[in-house]
XYZ file of C-alpha atoms in Angstrom:
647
model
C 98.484 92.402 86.200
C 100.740 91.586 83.895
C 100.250 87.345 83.566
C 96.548 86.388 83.844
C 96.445 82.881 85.269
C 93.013 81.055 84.743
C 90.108 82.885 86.455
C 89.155 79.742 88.370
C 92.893 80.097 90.133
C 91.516 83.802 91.242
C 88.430 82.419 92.480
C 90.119 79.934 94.316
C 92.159 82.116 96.019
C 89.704 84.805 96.686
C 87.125 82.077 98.310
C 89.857 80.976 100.302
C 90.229 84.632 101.740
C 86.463 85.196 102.020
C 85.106 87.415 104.148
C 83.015 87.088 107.303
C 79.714 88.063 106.809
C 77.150 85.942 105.564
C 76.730 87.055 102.297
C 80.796 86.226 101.941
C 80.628 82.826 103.555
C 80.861 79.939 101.001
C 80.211 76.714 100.803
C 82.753 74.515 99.267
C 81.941 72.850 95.867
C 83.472 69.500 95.008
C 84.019 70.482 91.246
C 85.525 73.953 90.393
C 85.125 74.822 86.412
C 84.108 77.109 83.656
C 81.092 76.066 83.197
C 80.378 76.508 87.190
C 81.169 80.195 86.684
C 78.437 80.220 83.681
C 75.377 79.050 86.267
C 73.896 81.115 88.518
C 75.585 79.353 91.506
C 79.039 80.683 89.803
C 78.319 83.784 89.194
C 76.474 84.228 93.249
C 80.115 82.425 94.340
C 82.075 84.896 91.813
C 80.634 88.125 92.305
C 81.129 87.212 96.153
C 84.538 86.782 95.537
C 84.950 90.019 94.106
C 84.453 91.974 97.363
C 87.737 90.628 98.706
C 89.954 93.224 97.680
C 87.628 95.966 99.377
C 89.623 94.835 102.876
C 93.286 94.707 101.009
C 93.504 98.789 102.559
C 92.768 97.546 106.060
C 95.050 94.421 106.530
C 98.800 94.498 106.839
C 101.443 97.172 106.990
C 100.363 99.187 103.408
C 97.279 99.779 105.369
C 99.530 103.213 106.426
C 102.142 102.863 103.978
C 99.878 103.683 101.036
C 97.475 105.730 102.538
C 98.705 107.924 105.757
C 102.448 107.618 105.642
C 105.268 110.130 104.705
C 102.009 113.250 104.254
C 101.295 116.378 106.397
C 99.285 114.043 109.410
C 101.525 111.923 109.981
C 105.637 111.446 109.879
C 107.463 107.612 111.289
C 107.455 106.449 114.713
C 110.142 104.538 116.864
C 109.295 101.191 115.384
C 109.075 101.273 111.323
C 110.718 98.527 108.597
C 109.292 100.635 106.129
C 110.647 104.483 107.264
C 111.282 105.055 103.454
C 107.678 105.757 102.611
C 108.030 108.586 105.063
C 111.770 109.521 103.720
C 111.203 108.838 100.362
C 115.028 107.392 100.441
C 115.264 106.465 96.710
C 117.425 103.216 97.652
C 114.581 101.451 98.780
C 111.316 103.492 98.060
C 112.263 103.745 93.962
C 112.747 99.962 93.575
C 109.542 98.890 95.154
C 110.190 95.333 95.332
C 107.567 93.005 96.621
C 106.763 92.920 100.426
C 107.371 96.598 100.397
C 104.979 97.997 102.174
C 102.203 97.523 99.568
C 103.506 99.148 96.385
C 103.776 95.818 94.321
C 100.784 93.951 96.213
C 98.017 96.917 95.919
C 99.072 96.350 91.666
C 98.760 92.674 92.045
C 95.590 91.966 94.116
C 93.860 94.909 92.497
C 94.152 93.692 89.358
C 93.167 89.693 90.603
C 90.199 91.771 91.564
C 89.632 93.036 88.486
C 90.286 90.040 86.687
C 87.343 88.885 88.521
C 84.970 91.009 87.919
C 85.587 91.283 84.574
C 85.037 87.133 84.434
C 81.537 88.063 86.205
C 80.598 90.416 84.099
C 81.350 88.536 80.971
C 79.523 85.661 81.969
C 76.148 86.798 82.980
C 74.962 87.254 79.738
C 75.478 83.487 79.214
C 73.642 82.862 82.425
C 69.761 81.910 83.431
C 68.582 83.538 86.723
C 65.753 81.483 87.403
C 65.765 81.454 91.442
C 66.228 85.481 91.252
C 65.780 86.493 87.494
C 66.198 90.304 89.004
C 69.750 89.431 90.315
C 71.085 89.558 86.911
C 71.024 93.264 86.824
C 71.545 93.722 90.341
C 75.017 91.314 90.435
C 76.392 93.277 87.049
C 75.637 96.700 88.891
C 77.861 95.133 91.836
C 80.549 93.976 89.465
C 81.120 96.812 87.945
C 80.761 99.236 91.122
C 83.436 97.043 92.464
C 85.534 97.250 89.065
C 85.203 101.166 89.142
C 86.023 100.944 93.005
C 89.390 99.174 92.384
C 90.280 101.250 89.117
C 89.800 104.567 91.170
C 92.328 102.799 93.697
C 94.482 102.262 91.134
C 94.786 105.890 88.924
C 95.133 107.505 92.679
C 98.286 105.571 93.265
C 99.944 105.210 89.837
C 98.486 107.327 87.299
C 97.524 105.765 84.087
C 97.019 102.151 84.318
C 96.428 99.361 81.745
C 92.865 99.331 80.943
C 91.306 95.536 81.367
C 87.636 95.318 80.471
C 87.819 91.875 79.483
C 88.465 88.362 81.257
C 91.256 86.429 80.373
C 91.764 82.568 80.657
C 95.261 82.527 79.492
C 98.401 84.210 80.077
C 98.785 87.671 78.717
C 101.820 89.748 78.146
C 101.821 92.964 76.312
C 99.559 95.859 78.021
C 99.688 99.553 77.594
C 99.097 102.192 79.987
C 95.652 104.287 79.286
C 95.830 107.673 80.158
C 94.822 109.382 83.523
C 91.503 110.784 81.884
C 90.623 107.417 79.860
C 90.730 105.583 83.048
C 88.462 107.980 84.734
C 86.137 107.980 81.691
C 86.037 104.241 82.897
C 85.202 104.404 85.966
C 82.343 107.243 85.957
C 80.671 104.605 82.868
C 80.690 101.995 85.612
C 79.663 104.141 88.400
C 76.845 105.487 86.504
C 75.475 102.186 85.376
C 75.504 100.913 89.038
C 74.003 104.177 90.466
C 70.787 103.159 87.948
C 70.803 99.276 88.354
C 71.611 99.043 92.256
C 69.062 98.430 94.773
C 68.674 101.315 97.530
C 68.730 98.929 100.334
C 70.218 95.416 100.521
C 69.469 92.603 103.603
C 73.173 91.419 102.870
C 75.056 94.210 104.958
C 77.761 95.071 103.467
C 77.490 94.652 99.319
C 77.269 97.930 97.504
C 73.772 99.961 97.346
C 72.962 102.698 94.914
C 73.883 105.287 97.704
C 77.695 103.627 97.580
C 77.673 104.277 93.837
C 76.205 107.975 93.992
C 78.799 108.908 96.789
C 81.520 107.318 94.587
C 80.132 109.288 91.870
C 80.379 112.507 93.767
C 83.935 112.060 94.819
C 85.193 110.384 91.889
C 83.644 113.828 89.620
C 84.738 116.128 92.318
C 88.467 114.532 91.481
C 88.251 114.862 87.959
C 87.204 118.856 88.973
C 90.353 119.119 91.278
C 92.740 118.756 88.449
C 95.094 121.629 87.696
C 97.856 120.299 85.812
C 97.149 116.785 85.580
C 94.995 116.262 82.393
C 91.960 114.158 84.278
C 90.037 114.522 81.243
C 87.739 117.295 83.468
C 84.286 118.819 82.200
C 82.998 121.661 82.875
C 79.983 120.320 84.137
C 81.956 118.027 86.656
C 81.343 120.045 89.477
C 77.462 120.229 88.620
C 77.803 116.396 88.438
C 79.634 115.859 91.960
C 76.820 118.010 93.641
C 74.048 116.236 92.247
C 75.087 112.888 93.465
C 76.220 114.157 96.569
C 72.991 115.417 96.812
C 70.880 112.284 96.932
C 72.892 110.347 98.793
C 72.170 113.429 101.327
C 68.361 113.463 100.828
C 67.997 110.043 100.685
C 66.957 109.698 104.096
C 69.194 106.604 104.147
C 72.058 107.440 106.040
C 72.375 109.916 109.009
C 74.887 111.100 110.751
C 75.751 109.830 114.264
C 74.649 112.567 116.668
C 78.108 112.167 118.419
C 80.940 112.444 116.407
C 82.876 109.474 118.669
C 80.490 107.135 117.810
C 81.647 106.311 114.058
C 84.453 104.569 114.873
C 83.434 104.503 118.994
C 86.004 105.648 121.895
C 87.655 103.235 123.472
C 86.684 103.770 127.337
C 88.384 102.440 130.187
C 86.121 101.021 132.651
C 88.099 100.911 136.076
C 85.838 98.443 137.995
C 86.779 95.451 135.357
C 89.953 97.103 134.531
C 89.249 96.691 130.705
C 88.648 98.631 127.820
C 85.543 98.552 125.736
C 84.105 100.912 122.739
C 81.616 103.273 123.507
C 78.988 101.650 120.567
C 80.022 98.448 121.941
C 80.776 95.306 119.525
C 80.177 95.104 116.065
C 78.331 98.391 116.032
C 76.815 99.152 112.147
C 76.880 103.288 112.180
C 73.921 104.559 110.077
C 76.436 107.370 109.012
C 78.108 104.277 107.172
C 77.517 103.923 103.192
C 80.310 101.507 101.877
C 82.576 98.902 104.423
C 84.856 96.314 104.361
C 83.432 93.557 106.188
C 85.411 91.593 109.165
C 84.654 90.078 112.366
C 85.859 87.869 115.158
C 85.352 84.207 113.118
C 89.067 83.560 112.513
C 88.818 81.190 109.319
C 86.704 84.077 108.378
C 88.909 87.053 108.310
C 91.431 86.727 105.683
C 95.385 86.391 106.018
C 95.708 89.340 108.342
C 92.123 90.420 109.501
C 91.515 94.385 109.686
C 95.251 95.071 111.377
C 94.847 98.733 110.976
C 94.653 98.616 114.903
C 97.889 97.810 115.159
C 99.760 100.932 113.541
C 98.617 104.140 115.404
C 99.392 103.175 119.082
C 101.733 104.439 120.995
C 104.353 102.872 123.775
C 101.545 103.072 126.458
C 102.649 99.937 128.105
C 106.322 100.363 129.680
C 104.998 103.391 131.541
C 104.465 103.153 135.191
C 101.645 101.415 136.158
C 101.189 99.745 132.964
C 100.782 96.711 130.964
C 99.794 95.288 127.406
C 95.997 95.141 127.647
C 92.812 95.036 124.694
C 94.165 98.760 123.819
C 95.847 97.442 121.664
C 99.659 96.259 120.475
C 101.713 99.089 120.096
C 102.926 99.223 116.557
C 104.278 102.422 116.728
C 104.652 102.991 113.124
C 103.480 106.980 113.103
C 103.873 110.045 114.961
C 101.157 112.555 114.770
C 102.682 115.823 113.177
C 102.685 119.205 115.062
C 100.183 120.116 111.824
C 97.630 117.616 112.586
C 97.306 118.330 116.667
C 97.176 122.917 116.071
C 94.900 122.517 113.047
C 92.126 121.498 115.554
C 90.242 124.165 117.999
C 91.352 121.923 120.789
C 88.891 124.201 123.108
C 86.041 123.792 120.838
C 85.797 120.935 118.866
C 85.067 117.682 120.619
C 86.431 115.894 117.407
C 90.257 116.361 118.464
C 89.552 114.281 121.903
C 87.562 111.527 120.267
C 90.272 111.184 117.905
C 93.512 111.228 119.938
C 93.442 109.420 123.483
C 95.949 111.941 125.697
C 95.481 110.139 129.489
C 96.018 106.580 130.365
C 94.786 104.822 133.587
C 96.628 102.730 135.476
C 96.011 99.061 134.499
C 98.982 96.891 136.496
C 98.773 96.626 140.269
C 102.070 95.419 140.342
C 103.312 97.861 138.469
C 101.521 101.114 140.220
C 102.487 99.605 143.507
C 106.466 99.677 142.732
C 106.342 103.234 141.371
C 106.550 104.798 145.005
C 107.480 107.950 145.351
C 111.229 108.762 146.722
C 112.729 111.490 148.875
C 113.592 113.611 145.991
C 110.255 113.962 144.533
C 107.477 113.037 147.370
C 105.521 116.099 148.447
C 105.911 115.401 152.074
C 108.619 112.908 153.630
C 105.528 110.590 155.482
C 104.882 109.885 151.534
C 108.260 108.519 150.526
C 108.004 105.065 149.691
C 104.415 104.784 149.013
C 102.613 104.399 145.692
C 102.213 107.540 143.127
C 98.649 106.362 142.564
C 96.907 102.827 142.651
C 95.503 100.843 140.067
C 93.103 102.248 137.950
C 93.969 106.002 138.763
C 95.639 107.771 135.920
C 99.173 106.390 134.941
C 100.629 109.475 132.399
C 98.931 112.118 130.360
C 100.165 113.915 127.671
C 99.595 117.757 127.436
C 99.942 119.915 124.743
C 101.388 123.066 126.650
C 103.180 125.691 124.374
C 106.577 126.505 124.524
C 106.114 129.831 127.179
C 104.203 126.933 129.686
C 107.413 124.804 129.990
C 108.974 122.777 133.281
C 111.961 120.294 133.503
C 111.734 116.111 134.479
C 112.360 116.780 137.561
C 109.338 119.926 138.768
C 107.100 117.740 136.653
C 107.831 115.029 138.744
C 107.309 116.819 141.961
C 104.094 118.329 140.906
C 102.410 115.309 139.500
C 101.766 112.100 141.028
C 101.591 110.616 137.563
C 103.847 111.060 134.936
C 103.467 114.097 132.539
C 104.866 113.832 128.925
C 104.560 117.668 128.210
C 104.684 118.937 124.001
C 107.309 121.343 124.976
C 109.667 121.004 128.411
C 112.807 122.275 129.485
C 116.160 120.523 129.515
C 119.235 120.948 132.005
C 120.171 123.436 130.475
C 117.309 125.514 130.007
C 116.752 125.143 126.445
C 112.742 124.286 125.281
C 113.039 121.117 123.864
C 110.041 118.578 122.697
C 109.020 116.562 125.554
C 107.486 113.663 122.994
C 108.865 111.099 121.609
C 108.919 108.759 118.553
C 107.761 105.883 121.388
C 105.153 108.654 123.403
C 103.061 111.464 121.322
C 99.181 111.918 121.283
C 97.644 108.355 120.246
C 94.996 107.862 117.110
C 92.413 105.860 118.424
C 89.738 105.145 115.611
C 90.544 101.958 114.430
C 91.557 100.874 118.458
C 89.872 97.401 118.423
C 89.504 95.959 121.946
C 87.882 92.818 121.066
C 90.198 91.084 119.484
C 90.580 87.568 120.678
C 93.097 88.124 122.769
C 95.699 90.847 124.050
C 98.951 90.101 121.470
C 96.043 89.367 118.513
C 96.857 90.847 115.656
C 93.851 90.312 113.355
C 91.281 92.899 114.165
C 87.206 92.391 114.350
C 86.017 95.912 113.552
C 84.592 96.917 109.680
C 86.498 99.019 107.568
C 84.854 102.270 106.926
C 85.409 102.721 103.088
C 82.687 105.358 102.492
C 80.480 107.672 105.099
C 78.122 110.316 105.256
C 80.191 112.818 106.759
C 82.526 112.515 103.746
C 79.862 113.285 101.867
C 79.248 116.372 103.013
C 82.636 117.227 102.893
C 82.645 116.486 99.276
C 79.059 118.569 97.965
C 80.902 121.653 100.304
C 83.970 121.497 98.170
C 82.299 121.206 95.281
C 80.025 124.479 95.915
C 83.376 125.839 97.059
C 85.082 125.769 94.060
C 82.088 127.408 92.268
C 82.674 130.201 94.505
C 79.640 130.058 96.005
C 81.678 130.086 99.953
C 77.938 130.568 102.015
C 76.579 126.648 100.491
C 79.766 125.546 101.117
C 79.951 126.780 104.848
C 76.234 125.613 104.998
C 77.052 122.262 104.456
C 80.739 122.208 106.755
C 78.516 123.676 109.252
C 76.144 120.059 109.730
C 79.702 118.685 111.065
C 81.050 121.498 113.069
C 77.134 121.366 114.896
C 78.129 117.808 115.609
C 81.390 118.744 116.478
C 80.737 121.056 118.815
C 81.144 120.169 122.638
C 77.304 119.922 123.574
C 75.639 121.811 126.530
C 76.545 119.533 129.570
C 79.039 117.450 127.903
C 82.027 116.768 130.099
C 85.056 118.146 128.779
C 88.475 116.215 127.765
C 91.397 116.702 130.931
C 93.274 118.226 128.657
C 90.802 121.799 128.952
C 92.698 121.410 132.557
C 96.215 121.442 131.287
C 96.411 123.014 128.760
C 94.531 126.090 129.290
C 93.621 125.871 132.679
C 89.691 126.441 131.708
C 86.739 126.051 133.382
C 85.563 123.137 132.393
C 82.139 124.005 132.289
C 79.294 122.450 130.394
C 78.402 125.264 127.680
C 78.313 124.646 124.303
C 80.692 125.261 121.999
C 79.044 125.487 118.664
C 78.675 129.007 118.369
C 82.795 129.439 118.807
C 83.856 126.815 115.388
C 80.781 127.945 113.190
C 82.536 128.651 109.727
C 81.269 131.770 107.567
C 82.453 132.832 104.522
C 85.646 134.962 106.086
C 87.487 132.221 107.044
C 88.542 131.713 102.986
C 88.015 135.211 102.308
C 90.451 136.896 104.785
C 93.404 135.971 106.037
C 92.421 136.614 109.603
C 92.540 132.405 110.047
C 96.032 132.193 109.419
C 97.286 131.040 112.723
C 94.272 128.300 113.076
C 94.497 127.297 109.437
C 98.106 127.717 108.708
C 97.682 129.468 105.327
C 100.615 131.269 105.505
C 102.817 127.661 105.426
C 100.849 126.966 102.471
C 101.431 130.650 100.679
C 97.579 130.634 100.332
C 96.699 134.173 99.136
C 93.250 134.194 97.348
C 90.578 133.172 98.735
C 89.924 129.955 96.127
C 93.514 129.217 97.641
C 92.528 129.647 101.124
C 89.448 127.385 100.675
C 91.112 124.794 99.204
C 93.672 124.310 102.246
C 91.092 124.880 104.735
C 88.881 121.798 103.051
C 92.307 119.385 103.389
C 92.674 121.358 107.154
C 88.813 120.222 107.758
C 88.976 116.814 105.987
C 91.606 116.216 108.855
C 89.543 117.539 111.617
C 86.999 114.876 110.779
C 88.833 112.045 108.909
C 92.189 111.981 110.242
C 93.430 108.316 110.725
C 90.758 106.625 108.325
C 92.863 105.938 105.022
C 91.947 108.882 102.733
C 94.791 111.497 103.024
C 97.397 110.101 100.327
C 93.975 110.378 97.792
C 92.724 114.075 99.231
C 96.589 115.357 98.571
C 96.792 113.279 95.224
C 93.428 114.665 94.312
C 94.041 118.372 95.284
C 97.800 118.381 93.699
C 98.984 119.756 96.996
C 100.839 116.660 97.489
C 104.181 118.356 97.478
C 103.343 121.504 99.112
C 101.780 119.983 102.566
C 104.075 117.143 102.575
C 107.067 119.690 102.425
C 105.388 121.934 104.960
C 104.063 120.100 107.750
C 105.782 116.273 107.881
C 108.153 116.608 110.834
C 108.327 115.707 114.159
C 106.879 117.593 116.632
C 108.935 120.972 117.401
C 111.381 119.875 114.933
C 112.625 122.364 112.462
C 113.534 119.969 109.818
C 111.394 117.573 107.757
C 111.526 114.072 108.527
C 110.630 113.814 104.131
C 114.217 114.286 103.664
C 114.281 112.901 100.236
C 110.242 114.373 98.951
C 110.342 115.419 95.235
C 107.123 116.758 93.365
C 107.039 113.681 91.221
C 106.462 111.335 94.455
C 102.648 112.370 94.029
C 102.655 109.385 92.167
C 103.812 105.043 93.419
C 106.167 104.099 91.337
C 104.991 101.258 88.935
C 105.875 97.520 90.059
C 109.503 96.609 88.651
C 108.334 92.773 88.388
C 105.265 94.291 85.859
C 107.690 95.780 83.782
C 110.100 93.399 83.618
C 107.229 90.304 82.395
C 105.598 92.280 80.148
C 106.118 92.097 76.450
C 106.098 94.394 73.178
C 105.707 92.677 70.024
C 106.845 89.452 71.393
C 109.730 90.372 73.604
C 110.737 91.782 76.711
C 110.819 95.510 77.124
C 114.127 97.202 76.703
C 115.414 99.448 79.391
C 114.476 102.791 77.298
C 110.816 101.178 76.842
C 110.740 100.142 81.082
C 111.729 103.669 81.408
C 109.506 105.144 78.938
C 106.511 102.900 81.130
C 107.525 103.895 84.447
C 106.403 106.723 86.433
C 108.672 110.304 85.961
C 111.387 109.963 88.458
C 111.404 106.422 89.035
């Protein structure tokens, strides 16, 4: 940041944003100085302070503006002020001025963070811990996991940052810009030191534990590995490095992943007696898969300025259909559109993950409105119908099916053969053309951070915890790494945990959208057997059409691999905040964006405006214009020479 007002002012502000859990909960003190910050009191108060900026990714619109926007998952919805992240429209996105969809904020509350810690961590040295003597250690292995934490946030989006290891009580002006691979250097040197001083366990849920810095560890060495052009400052022994950390946060017997893949986030399920929604691992659910969250909850003076508004984003426009209303689903944002990418890179037949991810069938939740969408003499089945409801409250309201484009009807014989209304991927016009039967209002629906217990139904501030850090990511990362060793068997090994999990189980009931689009049995078998991955899938090229290699020009099999890790890294983390960092990481950035961000059955991509140097944020105008060089302003040619290639 490029001014550093007094520490106390960050701590100020921070408290007054604290978070919800008790370990975040202050008490107010009548007298707010340095020499508070020196006791032990302080440094409890600081150090709790610092966690703030762990929910910045969660609350407000740059929650998918800076992490999900304008990439292969995902391209704009109906309803977006900030399209340009998706466009890349250089008369907006280029100038990045404040309020725009996070580019400016992420710099400046990242580095209040920072500032922070930093004040922390220069203090306890000064400091006697007599209540907890061993909390010395413990709060500097916090402060500087959290410091790492926000630095890795930082060279993700920007690149090379300026480098602040020390506190700062006065204003500052004149900052350089470290490089990529000194800031990394940084951040493993904190990471490390946590992973030895943390405690394995903590009774404050929610502060980091030596298993948040070892899986940080993994994925921030697996990064520095995934560098091709970018100079990361990479070892060889990097890879070595991620799968050793990886490792014990696997064999820790600490974490363990949920037996059913929809109950990480849980499902939102319709109950039709109470006409309500609830999630399947009810409220305020702590998943043992879990290894680092943001902490929030339903205490309003509690949750920050926004409260975890992720929720709000991913919905679609569920509740003008027939037979609907606004209920605890949610508030339909519509900011994104799931690409035609994200919904074919999933064995739809096989893998339960694509159902608990995207909700496809809506039941009826408005009496009022099911009972005045009657059906008429052009579309009843029988003429004593005409005039009578479709269906009644509760029944299902619309369903979207992904049919291909050889399975197509028009409005009008889908609204004879249904009762309900069918939004269809591909349908026929008046003419006879195929033509997409979504919409930028109505496409398959993202439903992990659905929050139904809000306080009430136009709520914006969400309850739920933001999952920063899991064990299923984990795996993910130690099968990369083995990956790009070449050893392809260890990797599938360890993909193979999730696609177990993944797989329907024997007896599970199967998602209504077996019926429609396939017209399957839908038996109880399991599935397991059909989505095991061997070593052929990066090998060959006999996965083409399921992992879309050829849109990629992925022709050896390191190539292959690499794609199909991003293809399964959506499979199981789709919607939860990573996939601007796993393209950024994996310098495919470009590439995927280029290939897959469009609407669904369009030809053209909706990233009108994507260059190869958008990989990178452009750095904050306002920064560049208040910082100083030998005691003056920048000139334009030294802004420029500051700023980000293209910008």
């Amino acid at each position: 940041m490029h001014k550093k007002i007094s520490i106390l002012y960050f701590l100020l502000t921070a408290m007054l944003f604290s978070s919800c859990n008790d370990y975040l909960k202050e008490e107010q003190v009548s007298t707010l100085t340095a020499d508070y910050v020196k006791s032990e009191q302080g440094i409890e108060d600081l150090t709790r302070a610092c966690y703030e900026g762990v929910r910045f990714i969660f609350s407000y619109e740059w929650s998918y503006c800076l992490t999900s926007f304008g990439l292969d998952e995902y391209t704009y919805g109906s309803q977006t002020t900030w399209f340009y992240y998706n466009t890349y429209d250089p008369a907006n996105y280029n100038s990045a001025p404040p309020g725009s969809g996070g580019i400016v904020e992420l710099w400046n509350v990242t580095y209040a963070m920072i500032n922070n810690c930093n004040a922390a961590i220069d203090a306890i040295p000064q400091v006697q811990f007599e209540k907890n003597p061993a909390n010395a250690t413990i709060r500097l292995s916090e402060l500087r996991f959290l410091r790492a934490f926000y630095y890795f946030n930082l060279v993700q989006q920007y690149g090379g940052v300026p480098l602040v290891l020390k506190s700062s009580t006065e204003p500052q002006w004149e900052f350089t810009r470290a490089s990529v691979a000194d800031v990394y250097k940084t951040i493993i040197s904190d990471l490390r030191y946590a992973a030895e001083n943390l405690p394995e366990t903590t009774t404050d849920y929610g502060r980091a534990v030596q298993g948040a810095a070892y899986h940080y560890l993994a994925k921030v060495y697996l990064t520095r590995a995934s560098a091709v052009q970018e100079e990361r400052g990479m070892r060889p022994t990097d890879l070595d490095s991620c799968i050793y950390f990886a490792d014990r946060v696997i064999k820790s017997n600490r974490y363990a992943l949920e037996e059913d893949f929809g109950q990480i986030y849980g499902v939102p399920v319709y109950t039709r007696s109470s006409n309500s929604y609830a999630l399947s691992t009810g409220k305020n659910y702590r998943s043992k898969e879990v290894i680092f969250s943001a902490q929030f909850d339903d205490a309003k003076a509690n949750m920050g300025r926004y409260g975890n508004s992720s929720h709000l984003y991913w919905l679609i426009q569920y509740d003008t259909q027939a037979g609907m209303t606004r209920d605890m689903f949610g508030r339909p944002y519509r900011r994104m559109t799931v690409t035609d990418y994200a919904l074919d890179v999933f064995d739809r037949e096989n893998d339960s993950r694509f159902s608990k991810t995207f909700k496809l069938m809506f039941n009826s939740n408005s009496k009022a409105s099911a009972d005045n969408n009657t059906w008429t003499s052009v579309n009843a089945p029988t003429p004593n119908m005409v005039g009578k409801p479709r269906f009644a409250l509760g029944d299902t309201a619309f369903v979207l099916v992904l049919n291909d484009s050889l399975q197509t009807l028009t409005d009008n014989e889908l609204d004879k053969k249904f009762r309900y209304k069918v939004w269809p991927r591909y349908k026929k016009d008046f003419s006879g053309k195929v033509v997409s039967g979504f919409t930028r209002d109505v496409s398959p629906c993202m439903i992990k951070q659905v929050d139904p217990y809000r306080a009430s139904v136009n709520e914006t501030m969400g309850t739920k915890d933001g999952i920063l850090a899991r064990l299923g990511e984990t795996n993910l990362i130690i099968a990369e790494a083995y990956g790009r060793k070449g050893d392809y068997q260890t990797a599938c090994d360890y993909i193979n945990v999730l696609r177990k999990r993944a797989a329907f189980k024997e007896g599970e009931t199967k998602p209504l959208h077996w019926y429609f689009e396939d017209g399957l049995n839908m038996n109880s078998t399991g599935t397991y057997d059909k989505i095991k991955v061997t070593p052929e899938y990066f090998t060959t090229s006999g996965y083409d059409r399921q992992e879309m290699f050829d849109k990629v020009n992925a022709q050896t099999p390191q190539e292959r691999f690499i794609h199909f890790m991003l293809n399964e890294r959506t499979r199981e983390m789709t919607g939860e905040l990573n996939r601007w960092t796993d393209l950024q990481r994996t310098e495919t950035f470009y590439l995927r964006t280029k290939a897959f961000n469009r609407f669904p059955n369009a030809k053209e991509s909706d990233a009108t405006n994507l260059q190869p140097y958008h990989c990178l944020r452009p750095i904050p105008q306002s920064w560049l214009d208040a910082i100083h060089k030998n005691v003056r302003p920048l000139t334009a040619d030294e802004k420029k020479a500051m700023q980000n290639t293209g910008f």
